[in-house]
N, CA, C and O atoms as a MOPAC input file, in Angstrom:
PM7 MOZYME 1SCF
protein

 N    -15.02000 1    11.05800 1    78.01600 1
 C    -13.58600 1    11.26200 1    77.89200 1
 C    -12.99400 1    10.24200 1    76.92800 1
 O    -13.63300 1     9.21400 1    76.70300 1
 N    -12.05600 1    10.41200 1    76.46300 1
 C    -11.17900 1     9.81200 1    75.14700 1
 C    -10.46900 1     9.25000 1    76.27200 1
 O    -10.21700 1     9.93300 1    77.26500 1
 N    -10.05400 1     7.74500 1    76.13900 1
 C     -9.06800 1     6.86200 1    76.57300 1
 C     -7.41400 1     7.59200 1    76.26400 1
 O     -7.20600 1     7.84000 1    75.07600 1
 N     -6.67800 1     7.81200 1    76.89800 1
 C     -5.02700 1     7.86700 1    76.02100 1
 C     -5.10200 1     6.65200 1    75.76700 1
 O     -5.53600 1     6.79800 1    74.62400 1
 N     -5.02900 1     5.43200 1    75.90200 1
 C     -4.86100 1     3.97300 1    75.24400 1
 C     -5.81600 1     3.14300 1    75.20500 1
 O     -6.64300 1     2.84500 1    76.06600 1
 N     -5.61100 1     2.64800 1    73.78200 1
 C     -6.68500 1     1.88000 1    73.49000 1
 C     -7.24900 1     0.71100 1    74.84100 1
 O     -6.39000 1     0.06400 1    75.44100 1
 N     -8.38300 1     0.59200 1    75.11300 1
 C     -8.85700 1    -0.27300 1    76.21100 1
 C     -8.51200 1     0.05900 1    77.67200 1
 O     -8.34700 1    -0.55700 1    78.72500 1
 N     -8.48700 1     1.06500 1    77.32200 1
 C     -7.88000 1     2.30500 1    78.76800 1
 C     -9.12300 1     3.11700 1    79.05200 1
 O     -9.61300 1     3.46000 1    77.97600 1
 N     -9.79400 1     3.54000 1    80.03700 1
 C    -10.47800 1     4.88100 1    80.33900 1
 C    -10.11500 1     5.73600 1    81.76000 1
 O     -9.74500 1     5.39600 1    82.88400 1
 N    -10.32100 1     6.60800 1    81.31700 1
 C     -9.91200 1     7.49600 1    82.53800 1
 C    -11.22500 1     8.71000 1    83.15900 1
 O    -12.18700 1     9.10400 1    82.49900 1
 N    -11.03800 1     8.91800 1    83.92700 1
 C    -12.13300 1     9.90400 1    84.94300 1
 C    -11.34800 1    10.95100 1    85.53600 1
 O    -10.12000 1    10.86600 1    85.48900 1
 N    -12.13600 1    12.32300 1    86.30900 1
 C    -11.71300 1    12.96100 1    87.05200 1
 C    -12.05500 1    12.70300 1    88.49200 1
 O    -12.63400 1    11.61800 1    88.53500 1
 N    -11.95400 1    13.19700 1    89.60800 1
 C    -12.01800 1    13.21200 1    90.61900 1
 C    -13.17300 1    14.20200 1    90.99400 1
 O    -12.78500 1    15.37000 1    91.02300 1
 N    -15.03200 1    13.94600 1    91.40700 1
 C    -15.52300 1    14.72600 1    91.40300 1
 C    -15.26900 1    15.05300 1    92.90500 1
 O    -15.16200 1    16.19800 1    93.34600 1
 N    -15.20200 1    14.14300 1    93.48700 1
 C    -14.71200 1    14.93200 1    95.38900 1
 C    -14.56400 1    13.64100 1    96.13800 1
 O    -15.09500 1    12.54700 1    95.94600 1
 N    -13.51700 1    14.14300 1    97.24200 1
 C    -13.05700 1    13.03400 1    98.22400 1
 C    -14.25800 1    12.63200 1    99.32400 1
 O    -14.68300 1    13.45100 1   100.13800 1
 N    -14.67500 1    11.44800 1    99.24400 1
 C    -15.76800 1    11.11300 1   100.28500 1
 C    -15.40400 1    10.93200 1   101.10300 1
 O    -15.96600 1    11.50000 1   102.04000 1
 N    -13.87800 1     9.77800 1   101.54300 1
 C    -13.42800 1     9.75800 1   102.73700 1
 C    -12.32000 1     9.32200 1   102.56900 1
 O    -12.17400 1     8.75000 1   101.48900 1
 N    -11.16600 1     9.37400 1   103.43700 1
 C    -10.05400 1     9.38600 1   103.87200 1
 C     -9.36700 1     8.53900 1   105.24900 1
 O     -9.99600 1     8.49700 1   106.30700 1
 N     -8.87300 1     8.29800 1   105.19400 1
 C     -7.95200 1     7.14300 1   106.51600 1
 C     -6.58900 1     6.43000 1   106.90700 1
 O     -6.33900 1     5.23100 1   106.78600 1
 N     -5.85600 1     7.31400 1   107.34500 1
 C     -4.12300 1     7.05800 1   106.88800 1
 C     -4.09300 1     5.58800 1   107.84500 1
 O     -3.72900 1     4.58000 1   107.24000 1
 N     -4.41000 1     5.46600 1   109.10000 1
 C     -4.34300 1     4.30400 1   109.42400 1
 C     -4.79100 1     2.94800 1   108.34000 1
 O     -4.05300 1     2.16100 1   107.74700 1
 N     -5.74200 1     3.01100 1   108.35500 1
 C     -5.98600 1     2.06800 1   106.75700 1
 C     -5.60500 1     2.83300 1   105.15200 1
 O     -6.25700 1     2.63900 1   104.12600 1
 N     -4.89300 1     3.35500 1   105.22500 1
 C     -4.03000 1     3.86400 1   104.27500 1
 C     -5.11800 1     3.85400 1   102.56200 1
 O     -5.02700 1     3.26400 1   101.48600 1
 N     -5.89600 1     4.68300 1   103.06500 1
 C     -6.54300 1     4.49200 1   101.61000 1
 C     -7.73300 1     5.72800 1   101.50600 1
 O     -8.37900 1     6.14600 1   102.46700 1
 N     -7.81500 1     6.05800 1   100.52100 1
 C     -8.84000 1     6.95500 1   100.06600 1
 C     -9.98000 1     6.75800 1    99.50700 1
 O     -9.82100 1     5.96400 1    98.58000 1
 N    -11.30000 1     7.15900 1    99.62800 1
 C    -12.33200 1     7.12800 1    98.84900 1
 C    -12.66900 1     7.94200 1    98.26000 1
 O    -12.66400 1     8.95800 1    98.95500 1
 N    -13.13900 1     8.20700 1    96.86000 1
 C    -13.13700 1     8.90200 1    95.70200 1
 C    -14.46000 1     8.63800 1    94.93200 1
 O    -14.80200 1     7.54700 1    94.47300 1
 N    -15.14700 1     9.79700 1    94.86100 1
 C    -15.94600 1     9.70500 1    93.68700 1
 C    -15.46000 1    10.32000 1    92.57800 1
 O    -14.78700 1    11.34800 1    92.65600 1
 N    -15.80600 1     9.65500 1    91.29800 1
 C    -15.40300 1    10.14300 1    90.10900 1
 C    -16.38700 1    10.85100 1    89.09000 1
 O    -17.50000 1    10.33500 1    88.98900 1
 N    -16.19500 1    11.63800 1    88.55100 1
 C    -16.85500 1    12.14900 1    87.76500 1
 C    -18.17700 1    10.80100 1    86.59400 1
 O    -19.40500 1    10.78800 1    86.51600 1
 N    -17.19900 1     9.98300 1    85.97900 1
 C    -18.08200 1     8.92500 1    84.87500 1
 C    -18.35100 1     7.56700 1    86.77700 1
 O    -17.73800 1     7.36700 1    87.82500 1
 N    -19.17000 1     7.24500 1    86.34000 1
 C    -19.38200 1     5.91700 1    86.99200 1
 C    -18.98000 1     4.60200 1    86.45700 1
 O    -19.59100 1     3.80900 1    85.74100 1
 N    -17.55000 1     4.55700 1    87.09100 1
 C    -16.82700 1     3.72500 1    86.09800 1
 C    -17.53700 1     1.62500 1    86.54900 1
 O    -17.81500 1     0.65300 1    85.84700 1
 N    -17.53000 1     1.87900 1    87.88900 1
 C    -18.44700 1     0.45800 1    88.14400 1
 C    -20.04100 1     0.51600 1    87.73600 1
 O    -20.84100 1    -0.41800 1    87.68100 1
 N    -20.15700 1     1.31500 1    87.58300 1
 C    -21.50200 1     0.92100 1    87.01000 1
 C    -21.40400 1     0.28600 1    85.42700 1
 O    -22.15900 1    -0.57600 1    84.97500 1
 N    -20.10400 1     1.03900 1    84.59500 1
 C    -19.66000 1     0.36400 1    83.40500 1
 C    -19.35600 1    -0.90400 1    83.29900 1
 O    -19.80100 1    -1.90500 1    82.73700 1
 N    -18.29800 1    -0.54700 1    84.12900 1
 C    -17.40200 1    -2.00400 1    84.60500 1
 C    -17.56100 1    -2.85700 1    85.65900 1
 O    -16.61600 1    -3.59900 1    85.92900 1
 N    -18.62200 1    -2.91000 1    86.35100 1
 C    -18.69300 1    -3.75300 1    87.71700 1
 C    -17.64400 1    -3.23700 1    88.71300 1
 O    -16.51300 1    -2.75500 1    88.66500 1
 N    -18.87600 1    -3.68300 1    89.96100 1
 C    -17.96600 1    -3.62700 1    91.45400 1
 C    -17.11200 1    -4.99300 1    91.99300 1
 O    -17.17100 1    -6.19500 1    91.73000 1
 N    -16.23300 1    -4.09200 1    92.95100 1
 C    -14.90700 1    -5.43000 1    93.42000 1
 C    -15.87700 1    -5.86500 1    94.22000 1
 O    -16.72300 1    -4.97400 1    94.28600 1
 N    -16.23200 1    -6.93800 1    94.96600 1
 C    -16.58900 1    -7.17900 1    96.33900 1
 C    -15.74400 1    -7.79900 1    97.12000 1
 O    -15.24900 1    -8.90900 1    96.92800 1
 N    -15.47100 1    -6.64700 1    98.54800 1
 C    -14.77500 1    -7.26800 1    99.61600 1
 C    -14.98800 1    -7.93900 1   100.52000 1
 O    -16.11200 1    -7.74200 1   100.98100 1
 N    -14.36600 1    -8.74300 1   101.06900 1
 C    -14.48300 1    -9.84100 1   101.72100 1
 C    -14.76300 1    -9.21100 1   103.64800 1
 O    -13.94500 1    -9.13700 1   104.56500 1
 N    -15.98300 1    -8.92800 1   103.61800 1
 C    -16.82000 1    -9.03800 1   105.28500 1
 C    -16.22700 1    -9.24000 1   106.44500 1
 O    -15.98500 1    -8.36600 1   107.27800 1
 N    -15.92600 1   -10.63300 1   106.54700 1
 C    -14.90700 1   -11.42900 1   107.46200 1
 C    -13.58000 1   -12.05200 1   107.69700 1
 O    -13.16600 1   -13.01700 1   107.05500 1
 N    -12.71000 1   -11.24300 1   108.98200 1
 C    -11.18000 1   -11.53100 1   108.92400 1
 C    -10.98900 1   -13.32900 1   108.20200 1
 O    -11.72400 1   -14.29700 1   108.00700 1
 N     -9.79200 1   -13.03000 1   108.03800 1
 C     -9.21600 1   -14.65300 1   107.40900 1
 C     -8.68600 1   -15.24100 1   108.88800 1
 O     -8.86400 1   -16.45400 1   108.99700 1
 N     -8.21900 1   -14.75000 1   109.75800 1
 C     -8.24900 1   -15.40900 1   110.90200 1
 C     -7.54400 1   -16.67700 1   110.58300 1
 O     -8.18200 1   -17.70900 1   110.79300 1
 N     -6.17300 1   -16.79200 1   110.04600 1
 C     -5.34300 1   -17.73600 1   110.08700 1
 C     -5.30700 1   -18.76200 1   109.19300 1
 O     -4.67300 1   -19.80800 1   109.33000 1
 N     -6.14800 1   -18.38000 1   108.07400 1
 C     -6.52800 1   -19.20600 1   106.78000 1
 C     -5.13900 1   -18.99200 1   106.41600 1
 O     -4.31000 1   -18.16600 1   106.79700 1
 N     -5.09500 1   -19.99000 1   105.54400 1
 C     -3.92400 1   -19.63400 1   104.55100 1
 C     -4.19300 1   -20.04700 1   103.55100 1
 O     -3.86500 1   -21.22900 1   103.45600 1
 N     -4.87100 1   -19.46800 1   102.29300 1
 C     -5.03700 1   -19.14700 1   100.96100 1
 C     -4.26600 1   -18.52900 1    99.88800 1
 O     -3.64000 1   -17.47600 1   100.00700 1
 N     -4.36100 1   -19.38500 1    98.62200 1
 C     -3.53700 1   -18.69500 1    97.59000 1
 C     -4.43500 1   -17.88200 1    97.20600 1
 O     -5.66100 1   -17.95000 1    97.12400 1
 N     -3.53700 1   -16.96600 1    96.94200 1
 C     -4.47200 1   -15.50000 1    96.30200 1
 C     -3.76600 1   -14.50600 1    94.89400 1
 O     -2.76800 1   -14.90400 1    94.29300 1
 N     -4.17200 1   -13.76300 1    94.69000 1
 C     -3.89700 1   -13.09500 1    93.26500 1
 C     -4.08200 1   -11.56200 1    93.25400 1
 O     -5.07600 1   -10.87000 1    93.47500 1
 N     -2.81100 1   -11.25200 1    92.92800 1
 C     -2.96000 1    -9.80600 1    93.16200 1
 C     -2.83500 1    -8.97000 1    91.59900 1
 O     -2.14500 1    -9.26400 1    90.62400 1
 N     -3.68800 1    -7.95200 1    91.78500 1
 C     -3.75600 1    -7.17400 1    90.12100 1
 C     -3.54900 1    -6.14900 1    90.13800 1
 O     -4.38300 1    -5.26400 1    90.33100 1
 N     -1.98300 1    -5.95500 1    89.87300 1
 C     -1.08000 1    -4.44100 1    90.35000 1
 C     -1.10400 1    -3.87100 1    88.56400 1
 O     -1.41300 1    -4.43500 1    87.51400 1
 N     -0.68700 1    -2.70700 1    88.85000 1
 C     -0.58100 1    -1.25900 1    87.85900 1
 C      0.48000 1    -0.94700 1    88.08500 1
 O      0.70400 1     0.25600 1    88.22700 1
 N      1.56400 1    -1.91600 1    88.20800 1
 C      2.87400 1    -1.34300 1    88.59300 1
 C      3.39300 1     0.39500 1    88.07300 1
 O      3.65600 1     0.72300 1    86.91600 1
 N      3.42700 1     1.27300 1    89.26300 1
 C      4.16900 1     2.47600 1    88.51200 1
 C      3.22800 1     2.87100 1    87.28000 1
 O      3.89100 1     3.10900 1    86.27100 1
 N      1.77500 1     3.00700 1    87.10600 1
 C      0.97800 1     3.02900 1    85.80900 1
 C      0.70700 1     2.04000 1    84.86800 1
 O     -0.39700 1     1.85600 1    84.35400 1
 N      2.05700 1     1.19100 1    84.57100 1
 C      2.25000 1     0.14400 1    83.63100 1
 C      0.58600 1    -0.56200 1    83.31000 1
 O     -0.40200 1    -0.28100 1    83.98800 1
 N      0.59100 1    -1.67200 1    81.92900 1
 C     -0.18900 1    -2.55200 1    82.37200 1
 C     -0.22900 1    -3.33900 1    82.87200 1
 O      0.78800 1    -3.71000 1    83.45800 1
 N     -2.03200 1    -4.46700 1    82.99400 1
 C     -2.19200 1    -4.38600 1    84.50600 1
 C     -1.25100 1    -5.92600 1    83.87100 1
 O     -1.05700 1    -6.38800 1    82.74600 1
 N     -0.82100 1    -6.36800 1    85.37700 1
 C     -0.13100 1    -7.36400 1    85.57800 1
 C     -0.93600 1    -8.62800 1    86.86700 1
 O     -1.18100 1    -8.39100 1    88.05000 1
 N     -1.11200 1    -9.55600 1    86.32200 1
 C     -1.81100 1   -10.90700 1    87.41300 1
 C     -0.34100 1   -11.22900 1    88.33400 1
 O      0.69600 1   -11.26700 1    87.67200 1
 N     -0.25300 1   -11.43800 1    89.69700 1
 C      0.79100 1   -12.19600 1    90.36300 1
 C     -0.28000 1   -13.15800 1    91.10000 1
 O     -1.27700 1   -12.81700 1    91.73600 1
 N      0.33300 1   -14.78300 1    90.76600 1
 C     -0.71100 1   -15.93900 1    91.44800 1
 C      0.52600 1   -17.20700 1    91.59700 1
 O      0.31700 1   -18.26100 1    92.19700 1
 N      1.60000 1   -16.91400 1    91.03800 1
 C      2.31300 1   -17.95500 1    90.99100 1
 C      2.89700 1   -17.75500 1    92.32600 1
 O      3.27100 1   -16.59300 1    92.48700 1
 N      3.12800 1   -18.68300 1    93.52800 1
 C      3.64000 1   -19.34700 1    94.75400 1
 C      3.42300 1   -17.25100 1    95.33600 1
 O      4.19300 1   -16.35000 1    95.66900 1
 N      1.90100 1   -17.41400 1    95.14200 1
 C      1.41000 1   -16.35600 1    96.21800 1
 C      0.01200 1   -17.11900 1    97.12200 1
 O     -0.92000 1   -17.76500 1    96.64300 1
 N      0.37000 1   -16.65500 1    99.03200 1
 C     -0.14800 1   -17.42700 1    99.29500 1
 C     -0.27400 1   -16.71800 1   100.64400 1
 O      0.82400 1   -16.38600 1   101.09300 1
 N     -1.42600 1   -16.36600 1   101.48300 1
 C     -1.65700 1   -15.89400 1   102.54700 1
 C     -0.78500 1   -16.63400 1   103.67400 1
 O     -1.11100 1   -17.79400 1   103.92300 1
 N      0.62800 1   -15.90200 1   104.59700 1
 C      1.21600 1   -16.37700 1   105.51700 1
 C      0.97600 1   -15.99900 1   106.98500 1
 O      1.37200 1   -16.63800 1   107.96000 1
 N      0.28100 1   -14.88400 1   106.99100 1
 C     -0.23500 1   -14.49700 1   108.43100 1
 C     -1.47500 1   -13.60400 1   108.10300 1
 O     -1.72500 1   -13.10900 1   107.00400 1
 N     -2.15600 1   -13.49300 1   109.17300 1
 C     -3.37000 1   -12.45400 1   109.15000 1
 C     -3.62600 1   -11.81300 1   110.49000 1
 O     -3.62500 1   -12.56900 1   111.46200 1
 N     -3.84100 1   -10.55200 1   110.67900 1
 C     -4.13000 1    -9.93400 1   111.71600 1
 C     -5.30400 1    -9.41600 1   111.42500 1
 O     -5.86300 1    -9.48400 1   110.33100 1
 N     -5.86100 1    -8.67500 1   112.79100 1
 C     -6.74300 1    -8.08800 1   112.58400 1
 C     -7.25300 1    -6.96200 1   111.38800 1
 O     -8.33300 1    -6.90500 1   110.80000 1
 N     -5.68800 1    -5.84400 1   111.23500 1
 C     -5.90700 1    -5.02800 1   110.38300 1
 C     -5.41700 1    -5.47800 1   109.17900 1
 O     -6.16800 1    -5.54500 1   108.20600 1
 N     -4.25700 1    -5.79600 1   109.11100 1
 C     -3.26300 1    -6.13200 1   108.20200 1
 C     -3.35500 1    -7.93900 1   107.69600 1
 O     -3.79900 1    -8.75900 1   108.50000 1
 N     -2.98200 1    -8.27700 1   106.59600 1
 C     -2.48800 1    -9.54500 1   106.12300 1
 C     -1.27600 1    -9.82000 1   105.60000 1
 O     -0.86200 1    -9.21800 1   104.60900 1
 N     -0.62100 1   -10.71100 1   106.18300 1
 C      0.49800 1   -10.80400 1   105.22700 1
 C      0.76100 1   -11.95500 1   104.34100 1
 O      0.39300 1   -13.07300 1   104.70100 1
 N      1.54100 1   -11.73100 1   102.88300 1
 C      1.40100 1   -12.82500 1   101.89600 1
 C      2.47000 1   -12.85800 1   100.83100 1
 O      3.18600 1   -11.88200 1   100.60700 1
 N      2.57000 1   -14.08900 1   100.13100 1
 C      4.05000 1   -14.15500 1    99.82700 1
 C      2.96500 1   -13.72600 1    97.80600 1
 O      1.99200 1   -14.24200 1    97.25600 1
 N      3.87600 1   -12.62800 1    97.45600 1
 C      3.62300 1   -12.40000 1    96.13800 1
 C      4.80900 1   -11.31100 1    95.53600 1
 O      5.41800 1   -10.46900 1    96.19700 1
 N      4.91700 1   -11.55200 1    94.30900 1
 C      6.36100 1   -11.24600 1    93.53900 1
 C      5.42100 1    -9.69300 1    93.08300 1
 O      5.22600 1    -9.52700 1    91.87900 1
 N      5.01500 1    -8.89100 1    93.82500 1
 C      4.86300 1    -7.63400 1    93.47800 1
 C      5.88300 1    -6.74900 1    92.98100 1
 O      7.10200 1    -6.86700 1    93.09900 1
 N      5.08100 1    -5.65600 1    92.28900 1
 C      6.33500 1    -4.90700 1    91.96500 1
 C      6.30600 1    -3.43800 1    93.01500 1
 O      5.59500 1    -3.21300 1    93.99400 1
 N      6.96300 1    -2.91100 1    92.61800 1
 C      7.24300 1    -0.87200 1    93.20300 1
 C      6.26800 1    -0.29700 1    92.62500 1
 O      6.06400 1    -0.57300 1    91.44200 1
 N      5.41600 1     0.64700 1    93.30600 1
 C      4.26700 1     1.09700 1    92.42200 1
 C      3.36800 1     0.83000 1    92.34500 1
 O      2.59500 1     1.32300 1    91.52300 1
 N      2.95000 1    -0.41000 1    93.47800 1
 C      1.43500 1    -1.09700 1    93.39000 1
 C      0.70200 1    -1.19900 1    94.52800 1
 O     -0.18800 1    -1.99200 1    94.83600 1
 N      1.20400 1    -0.27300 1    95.12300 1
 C      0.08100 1    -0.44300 1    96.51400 1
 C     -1.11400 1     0.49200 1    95.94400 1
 O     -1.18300 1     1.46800 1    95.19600 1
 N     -1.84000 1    -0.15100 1    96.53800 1
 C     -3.62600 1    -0.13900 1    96.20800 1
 C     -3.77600 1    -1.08300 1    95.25900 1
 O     -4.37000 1    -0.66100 1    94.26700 1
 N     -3.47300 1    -2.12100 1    95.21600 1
 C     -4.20000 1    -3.33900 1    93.90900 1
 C     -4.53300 1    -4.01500 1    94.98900 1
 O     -4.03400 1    -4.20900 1    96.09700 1
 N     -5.80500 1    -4.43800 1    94.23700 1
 C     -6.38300 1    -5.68600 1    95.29400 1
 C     -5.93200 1    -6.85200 1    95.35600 1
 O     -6.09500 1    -7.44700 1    94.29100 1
 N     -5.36100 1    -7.53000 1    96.25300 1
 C     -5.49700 1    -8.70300 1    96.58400 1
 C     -6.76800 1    -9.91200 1    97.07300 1
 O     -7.40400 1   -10.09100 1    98.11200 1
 N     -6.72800 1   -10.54100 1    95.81400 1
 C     -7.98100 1   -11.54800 1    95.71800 1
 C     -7.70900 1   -12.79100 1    95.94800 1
 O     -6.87600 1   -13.35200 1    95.23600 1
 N     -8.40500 1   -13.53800 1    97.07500 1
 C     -8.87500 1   -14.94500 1    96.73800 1
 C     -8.80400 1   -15.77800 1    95.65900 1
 O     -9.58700 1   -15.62100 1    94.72100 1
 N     -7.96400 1   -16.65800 1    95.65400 1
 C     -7.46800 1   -17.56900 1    93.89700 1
 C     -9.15000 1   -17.70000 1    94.01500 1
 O     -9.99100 1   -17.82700 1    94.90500 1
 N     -9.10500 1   -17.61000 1    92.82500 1
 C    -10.34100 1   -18.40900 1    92.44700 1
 C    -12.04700 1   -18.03000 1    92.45500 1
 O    -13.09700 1   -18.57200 1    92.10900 1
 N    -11.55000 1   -16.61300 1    93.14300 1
 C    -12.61600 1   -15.82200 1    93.65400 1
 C    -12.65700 1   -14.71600 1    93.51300 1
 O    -11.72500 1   -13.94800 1    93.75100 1
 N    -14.17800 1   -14.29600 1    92.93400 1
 C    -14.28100 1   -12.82600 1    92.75100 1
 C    -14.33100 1   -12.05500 1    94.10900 1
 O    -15.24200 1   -11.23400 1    94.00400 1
 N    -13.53200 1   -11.93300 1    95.78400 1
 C    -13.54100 1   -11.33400 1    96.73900 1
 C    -12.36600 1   -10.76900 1    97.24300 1
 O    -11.45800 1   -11.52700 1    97.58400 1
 N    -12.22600 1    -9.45100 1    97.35400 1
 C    -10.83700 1    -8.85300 1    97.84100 1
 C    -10.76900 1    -8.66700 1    99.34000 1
 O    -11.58000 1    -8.12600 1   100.09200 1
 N     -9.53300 1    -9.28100 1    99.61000 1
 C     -9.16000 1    -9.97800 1   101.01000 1
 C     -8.49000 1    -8.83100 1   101.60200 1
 O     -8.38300 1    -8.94300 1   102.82300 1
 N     -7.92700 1    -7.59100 1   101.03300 1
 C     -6.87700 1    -6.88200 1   101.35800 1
 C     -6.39500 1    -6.07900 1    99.83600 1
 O     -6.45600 1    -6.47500 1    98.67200 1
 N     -5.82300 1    -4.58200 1   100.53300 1
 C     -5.53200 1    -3.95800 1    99.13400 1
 C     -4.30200 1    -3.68600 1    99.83100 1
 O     -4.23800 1    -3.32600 1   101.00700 1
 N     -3.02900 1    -3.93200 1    98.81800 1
 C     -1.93300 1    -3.63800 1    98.56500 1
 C     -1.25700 1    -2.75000 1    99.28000 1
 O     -1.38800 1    -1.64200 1    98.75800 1
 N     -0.33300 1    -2.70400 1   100.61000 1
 C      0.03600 1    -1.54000 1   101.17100 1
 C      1.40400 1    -1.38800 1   100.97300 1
 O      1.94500 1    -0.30800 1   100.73500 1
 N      1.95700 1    -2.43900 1   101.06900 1
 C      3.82400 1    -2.34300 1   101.54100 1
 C      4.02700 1    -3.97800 1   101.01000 1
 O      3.18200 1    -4.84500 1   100.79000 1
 N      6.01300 1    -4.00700 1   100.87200 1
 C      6.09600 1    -4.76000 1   101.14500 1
 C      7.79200 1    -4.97400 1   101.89600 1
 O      8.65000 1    -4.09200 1   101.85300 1
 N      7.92300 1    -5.92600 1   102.35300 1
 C      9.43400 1    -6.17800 1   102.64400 1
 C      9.55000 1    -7.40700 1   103.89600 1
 O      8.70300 1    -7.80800 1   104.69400 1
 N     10.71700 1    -7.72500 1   103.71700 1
 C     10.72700 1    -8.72900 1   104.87800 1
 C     10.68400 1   -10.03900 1   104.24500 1
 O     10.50900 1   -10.95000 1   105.05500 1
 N     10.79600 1   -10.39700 1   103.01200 1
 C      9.91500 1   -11.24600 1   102.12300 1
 C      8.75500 1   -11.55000 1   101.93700 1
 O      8.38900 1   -12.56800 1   101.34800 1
 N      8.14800 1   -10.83100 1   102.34500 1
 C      6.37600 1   -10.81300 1   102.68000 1
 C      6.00700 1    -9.50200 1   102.13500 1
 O      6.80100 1    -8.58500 1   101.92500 1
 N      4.21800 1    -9.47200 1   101.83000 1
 C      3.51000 1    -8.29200 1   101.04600 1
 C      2.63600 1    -7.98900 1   102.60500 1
 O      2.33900 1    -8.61900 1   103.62000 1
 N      2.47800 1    -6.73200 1   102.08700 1
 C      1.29800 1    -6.82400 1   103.73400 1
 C      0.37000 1    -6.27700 1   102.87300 1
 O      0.71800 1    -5.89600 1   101.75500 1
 N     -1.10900 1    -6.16900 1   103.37300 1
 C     -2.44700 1    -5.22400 1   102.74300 1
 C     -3.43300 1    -5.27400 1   103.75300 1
 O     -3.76400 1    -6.17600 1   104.52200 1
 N     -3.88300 1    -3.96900 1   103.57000 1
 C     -5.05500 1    -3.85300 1   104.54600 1
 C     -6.30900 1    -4.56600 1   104.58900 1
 O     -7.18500 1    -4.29700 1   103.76700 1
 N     -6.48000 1    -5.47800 1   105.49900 1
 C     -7.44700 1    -6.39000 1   105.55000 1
 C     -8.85100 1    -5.15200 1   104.75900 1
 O     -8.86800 1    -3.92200 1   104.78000 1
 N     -9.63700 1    -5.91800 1   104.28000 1
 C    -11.08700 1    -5.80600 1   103.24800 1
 C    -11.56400 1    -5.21900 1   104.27600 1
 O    -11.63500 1    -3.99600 1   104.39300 1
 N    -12.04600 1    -6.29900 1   105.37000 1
 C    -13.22800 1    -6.33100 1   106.07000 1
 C    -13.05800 1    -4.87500 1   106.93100 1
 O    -14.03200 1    -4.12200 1   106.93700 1
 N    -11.70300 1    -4.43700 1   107.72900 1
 C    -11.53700 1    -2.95300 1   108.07400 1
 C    -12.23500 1    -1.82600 1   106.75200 1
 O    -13.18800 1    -1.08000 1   106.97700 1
 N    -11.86800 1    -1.87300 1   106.05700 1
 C    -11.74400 1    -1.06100 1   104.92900 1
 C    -13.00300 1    -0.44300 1   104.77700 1
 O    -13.31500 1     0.74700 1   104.80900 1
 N    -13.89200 1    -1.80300 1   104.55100 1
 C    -15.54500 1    -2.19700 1   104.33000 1
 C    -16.11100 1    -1.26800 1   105.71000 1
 O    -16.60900 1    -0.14600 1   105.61300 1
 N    -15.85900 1    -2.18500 1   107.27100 1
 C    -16.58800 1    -1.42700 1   108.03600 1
 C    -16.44200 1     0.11400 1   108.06600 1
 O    -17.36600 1     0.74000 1   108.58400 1
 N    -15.29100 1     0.85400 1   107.52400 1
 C    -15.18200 1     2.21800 1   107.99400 1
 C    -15.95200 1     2.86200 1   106.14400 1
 O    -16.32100 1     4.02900 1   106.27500 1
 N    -16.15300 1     2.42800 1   104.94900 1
 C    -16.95700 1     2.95700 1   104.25200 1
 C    -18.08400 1     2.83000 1   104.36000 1
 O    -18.82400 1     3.77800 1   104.09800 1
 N    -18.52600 1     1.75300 1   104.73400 1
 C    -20.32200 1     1.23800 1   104.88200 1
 C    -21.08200 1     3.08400 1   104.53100 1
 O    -21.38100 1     3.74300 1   103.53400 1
 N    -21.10300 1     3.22800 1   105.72200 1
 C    -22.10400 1     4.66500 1   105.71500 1
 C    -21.91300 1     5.48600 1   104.98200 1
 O    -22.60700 1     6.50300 1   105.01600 1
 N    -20.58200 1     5.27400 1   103.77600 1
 C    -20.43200 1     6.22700 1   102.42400 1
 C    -21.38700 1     5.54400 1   101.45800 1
 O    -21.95400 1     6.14000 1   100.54200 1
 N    -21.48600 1     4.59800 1   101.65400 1
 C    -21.54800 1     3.84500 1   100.01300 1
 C    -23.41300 1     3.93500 1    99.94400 1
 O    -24.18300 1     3.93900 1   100.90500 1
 N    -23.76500 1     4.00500 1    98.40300 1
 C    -24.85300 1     4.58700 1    98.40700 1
 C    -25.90300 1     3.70300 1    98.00300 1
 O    -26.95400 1     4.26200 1    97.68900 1
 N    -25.86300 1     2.27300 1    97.92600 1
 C    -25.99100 1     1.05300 1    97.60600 1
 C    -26.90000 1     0.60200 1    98.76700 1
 O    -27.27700 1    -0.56800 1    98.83700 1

């Protein structure tokens, strides 16, 4: 497939592997194997359990390009499913991962935000309910 923008690629959707509104997220295979091009995210296994870490989130605001938020973002609570964390996100970016400063591991992907706080669905949920998709 032809990029529409330069340093852009795009795929189709060859079929939905799995699905989960409680963890609010979809799994998708795509037609090109875009991590095998580009490398895989790796998520983070084990809850944060009350850590409080700066972290970095890499939103697509609304399509836009991609945008880093790391400045006075910083894990303020963690639950079992959910995390919550202070980051200047925009509208349009739930599903970006939220990463560990400093680290290639995603702690949580992007769900909501308000309250002055971001929330995202803890990794490690995410992880246990794909395991038996992934072909690795």
């Amino acid at each position: 497939l032809e990029p529409k923008n330069p340093g852009s690629i795009s795929s189709t959707v060859k079929s939905v592997v799995a699905t989960n509104k409680k963890l609010d997220f979809i799994l998708l295979k795509l037609h090109i194997p875009l991590g095998e091009q580009f490398g895989w995210l790796k998520l983070n296994e084990t809850p944060l359990e009350g850590r409080s870490e700066e972290v970095m989130v890499i939103q697509h605001p609304s399509g836009r390009h991609k945008s880093l938020v790391k400045k006075n973002s910083r894990v303020v609570r963690s639950y079992p499913q959910v995390i919550h964390y202070t980051s200047d996100t925009e509208v349009g970016s739930s599903g970006a991962p939220v990463f560990l400063l400093g680290e290639n591991v995603v702690i949580a992907l992007h769900h909501a935000s308000g309250f002055g706080v971001n929330e995202g669905i803890a990794a490690n949920k995410i992880l246990d309910f794909i395991k038996p998709h992934l072909q690795r």
